[in-house]
RNA sequence: GGGUGAUUAGCUCAGUGGUAGAGCGCUUCGUUCACAUCGAAGAUGUCGGGAGUUCGAAUCUCUCAUCACCCA
């Protein structure tokens, strides 16, 4: 049965993947040679809630290429797959599922234990989506080892057992005991939607249209001072008596929690009032709070009024100022971002705050964060509603800074209006919840990252771990050198619960189990810390955790440290840096020797793909349309290190066509009996026909190129080298060259050519397999009987010894002759179907020999019917100048002499331009003296060849002129 | 504000000091037995601007411009 004209990816992919899996082709160590080195890649675990997007497709294609390449080379290979439990995302998904049915209890109504049961149910039912999608892509992971960052957690159902929970808890306890983990009240990013702390990496700072309000903070006791403003040259431009200090803010609702007003120590404008008290212009008049005017380096004198209100509990910069200057921290909001309703009446709380401000009460003796300074009228309001009311109240009282109304004079317009600047401000948003993040003072657990960062920095500095592209080292260094304490607690339920218990007195007991904690606590009643650990804390242990640590498993022994990590640039901080720190802190070894950081896949216009823009290309849809191989090849060919990919379907179609081209070359071979009686023994052919010798050498070249490219993680170079070889060499030339031999050759020539072509096509399949696994495996199986599937075929090692320089030279001569003839014919409008005679006036021995050996294929491809010697070229002849010869197509009557003249002049013009450059260099003594010898020699040879060719063209032109 | 990168054919991009390239698109021609998801031929470049180093610069240095991303 003849082969189909195209590869039916949709029909074959599933079948082939199943066959690989069924045969255990992907299991750790499959196809390993005895005593082989190991090669291990850890998949960056996708979220359990995730589904395959282009970034995954790209990332996993690159991993699969490396893995398949090493497996075929006989390494003991493991590609370790798994998923991340994704705390917030998963909890969000399950809560949303529950909410779909109104009769369901909410998470809180359900309670922690019940809810977690629901999460596990969801995980078992829907958590495998991305795994199946990765399989469609062709990812050759060892799925039997699929890992999960929550495996083995209490309450995990059957089938979810494993060591990960133990590993996480053990690391926490060890780090706690070493003092590397501590609990403390710190300002953290708080997500009011999910009511949990999040890390600063989970915050997106987005520029939004905002406002800057300007308010007057009256000086206490009606004091006044002379406010003087000067220009750059020191000339006074404004001088007035003031009884207030002007403050600009983008968040007026936080004024209620101000602890001070700060100015820069060098700011002369406010020097007279530093140390005095001023009044916060909001809240019941009888309880106006007084706060001190202090100096600090933080305020920028040139920004706004130069004076900054300090709200230590609700702003990161202010927090620093407050700590430096012992300014009390007043918390204004609850976990939902509403103004607090707890605590004592405002009058009492304000009195306490006033006592602190006036120095009658020590701030350190009480917990100021418990003091609720929200006046009754604002209590319970949403933070944004509170803002509106605060602004209205201050303005009504006349304490807003006023400016001239541009519309003054118009009907109903006042002369002055409050000074409100419209300006873009950077606002923090939760990357999951999309709500405005609130800096909040809360009790959280932290890793003392600074204490463990050293080894992670050293490992990259001294090259034990290499980051590619190299410039991303800087990103890594910059982040680690400025590392902040890592907040690892989350106020969620889905995750590893923190293994710390408290007794009635609040004393902490950190232990792996409740029994151990209980033993430590004696008979006291313990309650466990309700918080869970940041997901990245557990995924930070991914390399050792997936291999079975803390057990000393054979896999851990064998595959750790792993080899390469392939990941997106966006999680260098999230994950790469943390894995480096954690592995070095826990087992004192680097987790991998190479980190390949890749860029983003964008749409064809260069926009980031996003659901809201609607420009998302779904890899699964693309696989349906073009086949997985085409997607993979496209991503690979575009994977220039460190550059974003702009993906267009047109490009994918092009590489789908490339697959078809390969398919049809194989089909040609099959139709010509190339694979009949084909019994490869693993050796390379040693044919005698020049054409065959030539293609064997070209194959050896591309094999070396591919290996070199992959070894250097230059995936695009590997893909492009293969594309150029398979299409440009094998299909365009070799298949055509083979036709006369296969069809009209002697039995020996036929046999040799069949054997060579079978070998060449096999090499194409082998070399392409890591990038295009499906079509190559299908052809491998279709073309011949095989001992092993292609996925386990031996990767070749042959090299330059297969290159025959004479065959190379000869075939390149033949190719250029054919190209010259074709070009001349096309330009002179010789009908493509016309068989024409050819003459030569000179042809050296090499040329003569080349012609003789390749006559049949030259005639066929250039559509020539004879070659004869001539004394001179006849009238009306197209001249073909090649190395070592002048040939011509006598076409009197068919061609136009004038057109031939134009054609020759054009070629000559091009040649002369090139010659000008070459000879200019050669005439320059400095070039000859200082350039490397081989460069000079090369230039000289090139100049000679070009001169020779130009002479031939000139001679031809002269003849044309005589005739005319 | 700090950092990083980009600027090469109409488009998307390779190209680490020695003859400016690929794919797509475009034009013309072509159904001869692998392939029209094809073949043949062709056109298109002040390599962002300027200066410098060098025998020689798309490539190294400086500078300017524009754009992008990351961090504050």
JSON list of C-alpha atoms in Angstrom, two decimals, chain A residues 100-263:
[
{"chain": "A", "resi": 100, "resn": "UNK", "atom": "CA", "xyz": [-21.84, 27.64, 41.66]},
{"chain": "A", "resi": 101, "resn": "UNK", "atom": "CA", "xyz": [-24.44, 25.77, 43.65]},
{"chain": "A", "resi": 102, "resn": "UNK", "atom": "CA", "xyz": [-26.10, 28.17, 46.03]},
{"chain": "A", "resi": 103, "resn": "UNK", "atom": "CA", "xyz": [-27.14, 25.34, 48.31]},
{"chain": "A", "resi": 104, "resn": "UNK", "atom": "CA", "xyz": [-23.51, 24.52, 49.06]},
{"chain": "A", "resi": 105, "resn": "UNK", "atom": "CA", "xyz": [-22.04, 25.81, 52.29]},
{"chain": "A", "resi": 106, "resn": "UNK", "atom": "CA", "xyz": [-19.28, 28.36, 51.94]},
{"chain": "A", "resi": 107, "resn": "UNK", "atom": "CA", "xyz": [-15.72, 27.54, 52.83]},
{"chain": "A", "resi": 108, "resn": "UNK", "atom": "CA", "xyz": [-16.06, 29.02, 56.31]},
{"chain": "A", "resi": 109, "resn": "UNK", "atom": "CA", "xyz": [-19.37, 27.33, 56.96]},
{"chain": "A", "resi": 110, "resn": "UNK", "atom": "CA", "xyz": [-17.86, 24.08, 55.87]},
{"chain": "A", "resi": 111, "resn": "UNK", "atom": "CA", "xyz": [-14.83, 24.30, 58.08]},
{"chain": "A", "resi": 112, "resn": "UNK", "atom": "CA", "xyz": [-11.22, 23.54, 57.35]},
{"chain": "A", "resi": 113, "resn": "UNK", "atom": "CA", "xyz": [-11.26, 19.76, 57.33]},
{"chain": "A", "resi": 114, "resn": "UNK", "atom": "CA", "xyz": [-14.34, 19.41, 55.14]},
{"chain": "A", "resi": 115, "resn": "UNK", "atom": "CA", "xyz": [-13.08, 22.05, 52.77]},
{"chain": "A", "resi": 116, "resn": "UNK", "atom": "CA", "xyz": [-9.76, 20.31, 52.35]},
{"chain": "A", "resi": 117, "resn": "UNK", "atom": "CA", "xyz": [-11.61, 17.12, 51.51]},
{"chain": "A", "resi": 118, "resn": "UNK", "atom": "CA", "xyz": [-13.33, 19.05, 48.76]},
{"chain": "A", "resi": 119, "resn": "UNK", "atom": "CA", "xyz": [-10.00, 20.33, 47.47]},
{"chain": "A", "resi": 120, "resn": "UNK", "atom": "CA", "xyz": [-8.57, 16.82, 47.30]},
{"chain": "A", "resi": 121, "resn": "UNK", "atom": "CA", "xyz": [-11.72, 15.65, 45.54]},
{"chain": "A", "resi": 122, "resn": "UNK", "atom": "CA", "xyz": [-11.30, 18.43, 43.04]},
{"chain": "A", "resi": 123, "resn": "UNK", "atom": "CA", "xyz": [-7.63, 17.60, 42.60]},
{"chain": "A", "resi": 124, "resn": "UNK", "atom": "CA", "xyz": [-8.30, 13.97, 41.89]},
{"chain": "A", "resi": 125, "resn": "UNK", "atom": "CA", "xyz": [-11.06, 14.80, 39.49]},
{"chain": "A", "resi": 126, "resn": "UNK", "atom": "CA", "xyz": [-9.72, 17.83, 37.63]},
{"chain": "A", "resi": 127, "resn": "UNK", "atom": "CA", "xyz": [-6.11, 18.21, 38.65]},
{"chain": "A", "resi": 128, "resn": "UNK", "atom": "CA", "xyz": [-4.65, 16.14, 35.83]},
{"chain": "A", "resi": 129, "resn": "UNK", "atom": "CA", "xyz": [-5.63, 18.38, 32.95]},
{"chain": "A", "resi": 130, "resn": "UNK", "atom": "CA", "xyz": [-2.21, 19.73, 32.21]},
{"chain": "A", "resi": 131, "resn": "UNK", "atom": "CA", "xyz": [-0.57, 16.33, 32.34]},
{"chain": "A", "resi": 132, "resn": "UNK", "atom": "CA", "xyz": [-2.69, 15.10, 29.48]},
{"chain": "A", "resi": 133, "resn": "UNK", "atom": "CA", "xyz": [-1.97, 18.28, 27.62]},
{"chain": "A", "resi": 134, "resn": "UNK", "atom": "CA", "xyz": [1.77, 17.84, 28.06]},
{"chain": "A", "resi": 135, "resn": "UNK", "atom": "CA", "xyz": [1.40, 14.36, 26.66]},
{"chain": "A", "resi": 136, "resn": "UNK", "atom": "CA", "xyz": [-0.24, 15.77, 23.56]},
{"chain": "A", "resi": 137, "resn": "UNK", "atom": "CA", "xyz": [2.77, 17.99, 23.09]},
{"chain": "A", "resi": 138, "resn": "UNK", "atom": "CA", "xyz": [4.88, 14.84, 23.14]},
{"chain": "A", "resi": 139, "resn": "UNK", "atom": "CA", "xyz": [6.60, 15.44, 26.46]},
{"chain": "A", "resi": 140, "resn": "UNK", "atom": "CA", "xyz": [8.58, 12.33, 27.33]},
{"chain": "A", "resi": 141, "resn": "UNK", "atom": "CA", "xyz": [8.38, 12.62, 31.11]},
{"chain": "A", "resi": 142, "resn": "UNK", "atom": "CA", "xyz": [8.54, 9.61, 33.37]},
{"chain": "A", "resi": 143, "resn": "UNK", "atom": "CA", "xyz": [4.89, 9.85, 34.36]},
{"chain": "A", "resi": 144, "resn": "UNK", "atom": "CA", "xyz": [5.16, 6.90, 36.69]},
{"chain": "A", "resi": 145, "resn": "UNK", "atom": "CA", "xyz": [7.08, 9.24, 38.98]},
{"chain": "A", "resi": 146, "resn": "UNK", "atom": "CA", "xyz": [4.64, 12.15, 38.76]},
{"chain": "A", "resi": 147, "resn": "UNK", "atom": "CA", "xyz": [5.06, 14.22, 41.91]},
{"chain": "A", "resi": 148, "resn": "UNK", "atom": "CA", "xyz": [2.88, 16.68, 43.78]},
{"chain": "A", "resi": 149, "resn": "UNK", "atom": "CA", "xyz": [3.93, 19.25, 46.32]},
{"chain": "A", "resi": 150, "resn": "UNK", "atom": "CA", "xyz": [1.12, 18.24, 48.71]},
{"chain": "A", "resi": 151, "resn": "UNK", "atom": "CA", "xyz": [1.65, 14.52, 48.49]},
{"chain": "A", "resi": 152, "resn": "UNK", "atom": "CA", "xyz": [1.61, 12.78, 51.83]},
{"chain": "A", "resi": 153, "resn": "UNK", "atom": "CA", "xyz": [-0.10, 15.65, 53.63]},
{"chain": "A", "resi": 154, "resn": "UNK", "atom": "CA", "xyz": [-2.54, 14.74, 56.42]},
{"chain": "A", "resi": 155, "resn": "UNK", "atom": "CA", "xyz": [-5.94, 14.07, 54.90]},
{"chain": "A", "resi": 156, "resn": "UNK", "atom": "CA", "xyz": [-4.49, 13.21, 51.51]},
{"chain": "A", "resi": 157, "resn": "UNK", "atom": "CA", "xyz": [-6.58, 10.44, 49.98]},
{"chain": "A", "resi": 158, "resn": "UNK", "atom": "CA", "xyz": [-5.23, 7.16, 48.73]},
{"chain": "A", "resi": 159, "resn": "UNK", "atom": "CA", "xyz": [-2.97, 7.54, 45.75]},
{"chain": "A", "resi": 160, "resn": "UNK", "atom": "CA", "xyz": [-1.73, 10.90, 46.99]},
{"chain": "A", "resi": 161, "resn": "UNK", "atom": "CA", "xyz": [0.80, 9.43, 49.33]},
{"chain": "A", "resi": 162, "resn": "UNK", "atom": "CA", "xyz": [4.40, 10.40, 49.00]},
{"chain": "A", "resi": 163, "resn": "UNK", "atom": "CA", "xyz": [7.14, 12.18, 50.82]},
{"chain": "A", "resi": 164, "resn": "UNK", "atom": "CA", "xyz": [6.63, 15.79, 49.92]},
{"chain": "A", "resi": 165, "resn": "UNK", "atom": "CA", "xyz": [4.81, 16.82, 53.06]},
{"chain": "A", "resi": 166, "resn": "UNK", "atom": "CA", "xyz": [7.41, 15.14, 55.24]},
{"chain": "A", "resi": 167, "resn": "UNK", "atom": "CA", "xyz": [10.17, 16.90, 53.36]},
{"chain": "A", "resi": 168, "resn": "UNK", "atom": "CA", "xyz": [8.55, 20.30, 53.74]},
{"chain": "A", "resi": 169, "resn": "UNK", "atom": "CA", "xyz": [7.82, 19.87, 57.45]},
{"chain": "A", "resi": 170, "resn": "UNK", "atom": "CA", "xyz": [11.25, 18.51, 58.15]},
{"chain": "A", "resi": 171, "resn": "UNK", "atom": "CA", "xyz": [12.92, 21.45, 56.45]},
{"chain": "A", "resi": 172, "resn": "UNK", "atom": "CA", "xyz": [10.74, 23.89, 58.35]},
{"chain": "A", "resi": 173, "resn": "UNK", "atom": "CA", "xyz": [11.60, 22.28, 61.68]},
{"chain": "A", "resi": 174, "resn": "UNK", "atom": "CA", "xyz": [15.30, 22.15, 60.90]},
{"chain": "A", "resi": 175, "resn": "UNK", "atom": "CA", "xyz": [15.42, 25.74, 59.77]},
{"chain": "A", "resi": 176, "resn": "UNK", "atom": "CA", "xyz": [13.38, 26.81, 62.78]},
{"chain": "A", "resi": 177, "resn": "UNK", "atom": "CA", "xyz": [15.78, 25.06, 65.08]},
{"chain": "A", "resi": 178, "resn": "UNK", "atom": "CA", "xyz": [18.72, 26.76, 63.39]},
{"chain": "A", "resi": 179, "resn": "UNK", "atom": "CA", "xyz": [17.01, 30.10, 63.87]},
{"chain": "A", "resi": 180, "resn": "UNK", "atom": "CA", "xyz": [16.55, 30.59, 60.15]},
{"chain": "A", "resi": 181, "resn": "UNK", "atom": "CA", "xyz": [12.77, 30.79, 60.48]},
{"chain": "A", "resi": 182, "resn": "UNK", "atom": "CA", "xyz": [11.10, 33.17, 62.90]},
{"chain": "A", "resi": 183, "resn": "UNK", "atom": "CA", "xyz": [7.74, 34.74, 63.60]},
{"chain": "A", "resi": 184, "resn": "UNK", "atom": "CA", "xyz": [7.22, 38.45, 63.83]},
{"chain": "A", "resi": 185, "resn": "UNK", "atom": "CA", "xyz": [4.89, 41.36, 63.33]},
{"chain": "A", "resi": 186, "resn": "UNK", "atom": "CA", "xyz": [5.96, 43.00, 60.11]},
{"chain": "A", "resi": 187, "resn": "UNK", "atom": "CA", "xyz": [4.45, 45.08, 57.42]},
{"chain": "A", "resi": 188, "resn": "UNK", "atom": "CA", "xyz": [3.49, 42.69, 54.62]},
{"chain": "A", "resi": 189, "resn": "UNK", "atom": "CA", "xyz": [1.50, 42.80, 51.42]},
{"chain": "A", "resi": 190, "resn": "UNK", "atom": "CA", "xyz": [-2.03, 41.94, 52.36]},
{"chain": "A", "resi": 191, "resn": "UNK", "atom": "CA", "xyz": [-4.62, 40.76, 49.91]},
{"chain": "A", "resi": 192, "resn": "UNK", "atom": "CA", "xyz": [-8.00, 41.96, 51.25]},
{"chain": "A", "resi": 193, "resn": "UNK", "atom": "CA", "xyz": [-9.86, 39.65, 48.89]},
{"chain": "A", "resi": 194, "resn": "UNK", "atom": "CA", "xyz": [-8.22, 36.41, 49.93]},
{"chain": "A", "resi": 195, "resn": "UNK", "atom": "CA", "xyz": [-7.44, 37.79, 53.38]},
{"chain": "A", "resi": 196, "resn": "UNK", "atom": "CA", "xyz": [-3.92, 36.52, 53.36]},
{"chain": "A", "resi": 197, "resn": "UNK", "atom": "CA", "xyz": [-0.41, 37.83, 53.19]},
{"chain": "A", "resi": 198, "resn": "UNK", "atom": "CA", "xyz": [1.27, 37.47, 49.82]},
{"chain": "A", "resi": 199, "resn": "UNK", "atom": "CA", "xyz": [4.87, 37.89, 48.83]},
{"chain": "A", "resi": 200, "resn": "UNK", "atom": "CA", "xyz": [6.05, 41.01, 47.07]},
{"chain": "A", "resi": 201, "resn": "UNK", "atom": "CA", "xyz": [6.61, 38.86, 44.01]},
{"chain": "A", "resi": 202, "resn": "UNK", "atom": "CA", "xyz": [2.90, 38.15, 43.84]},
{"chain": "A", "resi": 203, "resn": "UNK", "atom": "CA", "xyz": [2.18, 41.85, 43.68]},
{"chain": "A", "resi": 204, "resn": "UNK", "atom": "CA", "xyz": [1.88, 43.58, 40.33]},
{"chain": "A", "resi": 205, "resn": "UNK", "atom": "CA", "xyz": [2.62, 47.26, 40.39]},
{"chain": "A", "resi": 206, "resn": "UNK", "atom": "CA", "xyz": [0.44, 48.89, 37.80]},
{"chain": "A", "resi": 207, "resn": "UNK", "atom": "CA", "xyz": [0.29, 52.52, 36.85]},
{"chain": "A", "resi": 208, "resn": "UNK", "atom": "CA", "xyz": [-3.24, 53.84, 37.24]},
{"chain": "A", "resi": 209, "resn": "UNK", "atom": "CA", "xyz": [-4.87, 57.25, 37.08]},
{"chain": "A", "resi": 210, "resn": "UNK", "atom": "CA", "xyz": [-4.73, 58.58, 40.62]},
{"chain": "A", "resi": 211, "resn": "UNK", "atom": "CA", "xyz": [-5.15, 61.77, 42.56]},
{"chain": "A", "resi": 212, "resn": "UNK", "atom": "CA", "xyz": [-2.95, 63.71, 44.89]},
{"chain": "A", "resi": 213, "resn": "UNK", "atom": "CA", "xyz": [-4.83, 65.69, 47.49]},
{"chain": "A", "resi": 214, "resn": "UNK", "atom": "CA", "xyz": [-3.28, 68.59, 49.35]},
{"chain": "A", "resi": 215, "resn": "UNK", "atom": "CA", "xyz": [-4.36, 69.24, 52.93]},
{"chain": "A", "resi": 216, "resn": "UNK", "atom": "CA", "xyz": [-3.42, 71.62, 55.69]},
{"chain": "A", "resi": 217, "resn": "UNK", "atom": "CA", "xyz": [-2.17, 70.18, 58.95]},
{"chain": "A", "resi": 218, "resn": "UNK", "atom": "CA", "xyz": [-2.67, 73.12, 61.39]},
{"chain": "A", "resi": 219, "resn": "UNK", "atom": "CA", "xyz": [0.12, 73.78, 63.87]},
{"chain": "A", "resi": 220, "resn": "UNK", "atom": "CA", "xyz": [-0.82, 72.99, 67.46]},
{"chain": "A", "resi": 221, "resn": "UNK", "atom": "CA", "xyz": [-1.94, 75.89, 69.60]},
{"chain": "A", "resi": 222, "resn": "UNK", "atom": "CA", "xyz": [-2.37, 78.24, 66.64]},
{"chain": "A", "resi": 223, "resn": "UNK", "atom": "CA", "xyz": [1.37, 78.75, 66.17]},
{"chain": "A", "resi": 224, "resn": "UNK", "atom": "CA", "xyz": [2.61, 80.41, 63.01]},
{"chain": "A", "resi": 225, "resn": "UNK", "atom": "CA", "xyz": [5.87, 80.58, 61.08]},
{"chain": "A", "resi": 226, "resn": "UNK", "atom": "CA", "xyz": [7.22, 82.33, 58.03]},
{"chain": "A", "resi": 227, "resn": "UNK", "atom": "CA", "xyz": [7.13, 80.07, 55.04]},
{"chain": "A", "resi": 228, "resn": "UNK", "atom": "CA", "xyz": [9.71, 81.03, 52.42]},
{"chain": "A", "resi": 229, "resn": "UNK", "atom": "CA", "xyz": [10.01, 79.50, 48.97]},
{"chain": "A", "resi": 230, "resn": "UNK", "atom": "CA", "xyz": [13.09, 80.18, 46.82]},
{"chain": "A", "resi": 231, "resn": "UNK", "atom": "CA", "xyz": [13.94, 79.45, 43.21]},
{"chain": "A", "resi": 232, "resn": "UNK", "atom": "CA", "xyz": [17.11, 77.73, 42.01]},
{"chain": "A", "resi": 233, "resn": "UNK", "atom": "CA", "xyz": [19.17, 80.91, 42.27]},
{"chain": "A", "resi": 234, "resn": "UNK", "atom": "CA", "xyz": [18.07, 81.53, 45.82]},
{"chain": "A", "resi": 235, "resn": "UNK", "atom": "CA", "xyz": [15.67, 84.37, 44.99]},
{"chain": "A", "resi": 236, "resn": "UNK", "atom": "CA", "xyz": [12.63, 84.50, 47.20]},
{"chain": "A", "resi": 237, "resn": "UNK", "atom": "CA", "xyz": [9.56, 83.78, 45.17]},
{"chain": "A", "resi": 238, "resn": "UNK", "atom": "CA", "xyz": [7.05, 83.34, 47.95]},
{"chain": "A", "resi": 239, "resn": "UNK", "atom": "CA", "xyz": [7.02, 84.49, 51.53]},
{"chain": "A", "resi": 240, "resn": "UNK", "atom": "CA", "xyz": [4.01, 84.23, 53.77]},
{"chain": "A", "resi": 241, "resn": "UNK", "atom": "CA", "xyz": [2.93, 83.67, 57.32]},
{"chain": "A", "resi": 242, "resn": "UNK", "atom": "CA", "xyz": [1.43, 80.21, 57.82]},
{"chain": "A", "resi": 243, "resn": "UNK", "atom": "CA", "xyz": [-0.32, 78.45, 60.65]},
{"chain": "A", "resi": 244, "resn": "UNK", "atom": "CA", "xyz": [-0.21, 75.07, 58.96]},
{"chain": "A", "resi": 245, "resn": "UNK", "atom": "CA", "xyz": [2.01, 72.65, 57.09]},
{"chain": "A", "resi": 246, "resn": "UNK", "atom": "CA", "xyz": [0.84, 71.48, 53.68]},
{"chain": "A", "resi": 247, "resn": "UNK", "atom": "CA", "xyz": [0.76, 67.74, 53.08]},
{"chain": "A", "resi": 248, "resn": "UNK", "atom": "CA", "xyz": [0.11, 65.90, 49.83]},
{"chain": "A", "resi": 249, "resn": "UNK", "atom": "CA", "xyz": [-1.28, 62.39, 49.84]},
{"chain": "A", "resi": 250, "resn": "UNK", "atom": "CA", "xyz": [-2.76, 59.87, 47.43]},
{"chain": "A", "resi": 251, "resn": "UNK", "atom": "CA", "xyz": [-4.44, 57.99, 50.26]},
{"chain": "A", "resi": 252, "resn": "UNK", "atom": "CA", "xyz": [-6.33, 60.42, 52.54]},
{"chain": "A", "resi": 253, "resn": "UNK", "atom": "CA", "xyz": [-8.02, 57.61, 54.49]},
{"chain": "A", "resi": 254, "resn": "UNK", "atom": "CA", "xyz": [-4.69, 56.67, 56.01]},
{"chain": "A", "resi": 255, "resn": "UNK", "atom": "CA", "xyz": [-4.40, 60.10, 57.62]},
{"chain": "A", "resi": 256, "resn": "UNK", "atom": "CA", "xyz": [-6.33, 58.65, 60.55]},
{"chain": "A", "resi": 257, "resn": "UNK", "atom": "CA", "xyz": [-3.32, 56.50, 61.35]},
{"chain": "A", "resi": 258, "resn": "UNK", "atom": "CA", "xyz": [-0.63, 59.13, 60.93]},
{"chain": "A", "resi": 259, "resn": "UNK", "atom": "CA", "xyz": [2.05, 59.10, 63.59]},
{"chain": "A", "resi": 260, "resn": "UNK", "atom": "CA", "xyz": [4.12, 62.06, 62.45]},
{"chain": "A", "resi": 261, "resn": "UNK", "atom": "CA", "xyz": [4.87, 64.51, 59.68]},
{"chain": "A", "resi": 262, "resn": "UNK", "atom": "CA", "xyz": [8.38, 64.23, 58.29]},
{"chain": "A", "resi": 263, "resn": "UNK", "atom": "CA", "xyz": [10.51, 66.74, 56.38]}
]
